[in-house]
mmCIF file of C-alpha atoms in Angstrom:
data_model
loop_
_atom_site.group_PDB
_atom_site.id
_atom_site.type_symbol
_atom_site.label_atom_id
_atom_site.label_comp_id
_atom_site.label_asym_id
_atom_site.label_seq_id
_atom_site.Cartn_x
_atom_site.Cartn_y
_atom_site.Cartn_z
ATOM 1 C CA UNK A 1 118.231 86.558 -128.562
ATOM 2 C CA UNK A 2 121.697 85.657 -126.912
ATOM 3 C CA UNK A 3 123.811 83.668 -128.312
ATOM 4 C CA UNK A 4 126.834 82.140 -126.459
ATOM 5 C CA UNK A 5 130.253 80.700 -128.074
ATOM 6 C CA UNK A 6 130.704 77.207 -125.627
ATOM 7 C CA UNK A 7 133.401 75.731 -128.057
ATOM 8 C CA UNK A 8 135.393 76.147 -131.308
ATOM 9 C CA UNK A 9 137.033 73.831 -134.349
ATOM 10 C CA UNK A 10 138.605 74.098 -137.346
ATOM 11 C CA UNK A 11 140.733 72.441 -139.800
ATOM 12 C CA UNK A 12 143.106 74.338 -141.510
ATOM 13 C CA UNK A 13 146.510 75.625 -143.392
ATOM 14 C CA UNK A 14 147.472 76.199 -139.620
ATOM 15 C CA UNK A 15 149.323 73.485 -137.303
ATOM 16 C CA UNK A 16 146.659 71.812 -135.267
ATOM 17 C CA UNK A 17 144.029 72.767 -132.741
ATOM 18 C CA UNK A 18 146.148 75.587 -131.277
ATOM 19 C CA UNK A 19 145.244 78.696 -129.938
ATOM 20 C CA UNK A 20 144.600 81.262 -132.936
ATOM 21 C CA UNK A 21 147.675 81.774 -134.763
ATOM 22 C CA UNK A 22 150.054 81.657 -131.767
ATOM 23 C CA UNK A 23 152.797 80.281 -134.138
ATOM 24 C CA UNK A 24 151.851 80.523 -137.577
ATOM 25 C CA UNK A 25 152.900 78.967 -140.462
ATOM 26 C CA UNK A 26 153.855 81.140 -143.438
ATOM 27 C CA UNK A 27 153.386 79.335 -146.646
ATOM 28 C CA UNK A 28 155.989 79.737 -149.067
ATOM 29 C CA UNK A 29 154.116 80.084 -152.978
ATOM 30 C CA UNK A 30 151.017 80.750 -153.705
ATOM 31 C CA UNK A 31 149.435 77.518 -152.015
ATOM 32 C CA UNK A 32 148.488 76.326 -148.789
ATOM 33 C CA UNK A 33 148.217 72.418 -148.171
ATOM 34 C CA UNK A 34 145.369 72.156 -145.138
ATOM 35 C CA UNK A 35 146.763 70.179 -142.023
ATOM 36 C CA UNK A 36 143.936 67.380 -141.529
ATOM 37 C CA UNK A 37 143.766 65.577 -138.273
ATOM 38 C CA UNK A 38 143.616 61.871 -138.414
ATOM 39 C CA UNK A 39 139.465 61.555 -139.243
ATOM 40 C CA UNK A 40 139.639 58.123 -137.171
ATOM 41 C CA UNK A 41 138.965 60.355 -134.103
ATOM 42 C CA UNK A 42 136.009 61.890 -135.119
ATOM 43 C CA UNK A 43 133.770 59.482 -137.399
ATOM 44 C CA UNK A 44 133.252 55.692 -137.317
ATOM 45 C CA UNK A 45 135.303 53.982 -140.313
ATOM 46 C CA UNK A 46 132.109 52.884 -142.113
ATOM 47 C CA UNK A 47 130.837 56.447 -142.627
ATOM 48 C CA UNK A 48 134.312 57.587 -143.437
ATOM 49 C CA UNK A 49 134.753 55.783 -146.131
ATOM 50 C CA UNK A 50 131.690 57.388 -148.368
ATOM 51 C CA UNK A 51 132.329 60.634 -146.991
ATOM 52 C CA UNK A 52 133.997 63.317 -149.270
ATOM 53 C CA UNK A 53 137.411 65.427 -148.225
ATOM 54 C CA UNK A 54 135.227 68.460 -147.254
ATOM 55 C CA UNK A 55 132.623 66.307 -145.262
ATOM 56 C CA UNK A 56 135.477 65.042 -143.802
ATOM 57 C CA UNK A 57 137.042 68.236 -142.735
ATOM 58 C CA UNK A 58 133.432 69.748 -141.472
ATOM 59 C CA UNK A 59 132.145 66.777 -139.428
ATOM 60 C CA UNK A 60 135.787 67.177 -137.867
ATOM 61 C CA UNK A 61 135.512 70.311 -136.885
ATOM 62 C CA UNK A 62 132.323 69.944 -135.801
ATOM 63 C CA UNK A 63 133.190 67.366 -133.534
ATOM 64 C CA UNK A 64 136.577 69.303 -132.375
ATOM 65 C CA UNK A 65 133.798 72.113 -131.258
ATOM 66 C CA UNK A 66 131.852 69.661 -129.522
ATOM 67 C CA UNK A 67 134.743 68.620 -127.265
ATOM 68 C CA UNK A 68 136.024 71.707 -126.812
ATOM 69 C CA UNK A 69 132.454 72.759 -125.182
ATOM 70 C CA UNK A 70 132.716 69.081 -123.284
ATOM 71 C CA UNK A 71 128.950 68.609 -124.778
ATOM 72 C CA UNK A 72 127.677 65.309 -126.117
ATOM 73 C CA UNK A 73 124.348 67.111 -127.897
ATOM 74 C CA UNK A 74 124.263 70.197 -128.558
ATOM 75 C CA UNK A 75 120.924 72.765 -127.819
ATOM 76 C CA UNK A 76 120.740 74.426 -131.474
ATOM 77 C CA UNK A 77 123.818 75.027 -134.102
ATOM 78 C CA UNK A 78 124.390 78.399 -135.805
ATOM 79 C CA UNK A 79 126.905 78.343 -138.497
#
């Protein structure tokens, strides 16, 4: 089976959507505070509203992915 890599998200410690770690931020203690994007972007206000933090941050990325591959629906999702 082939698999092919068409588009990638995340949300992290790191600023933004930016190439991997071009300009990393070096956290100063022993904790990180994530950088979330503003969720308006990615999910309706209804469904953000019952969704937890981490739901949040996944159906983000998720989404981020999505564009990144310019699809609207993707074939299959490995994770």
């Amino acid at each position: 089976m082939k698999a092919y890599i068409n588009g990638v998200g995340s949300i992290s410690a790191q600023a933004g959507n930016q190439p991997f770690l071009k300009e990393p931020i070096i956290a100063n203690g022993n904790k990180h505070i994530c950088s979330e994007p503003d969720y308006k972007n990615y999910i309706q206000a209804m469904q953000l509203r019952r969704m937890s933090r981490i739901l949040k941050m996944g159906v983000s990325a998720a989404q981020i992915a999505l564009q990144d591959a310019d699809l609207k629906m993707p074939d299959a999702i490995i994770t």
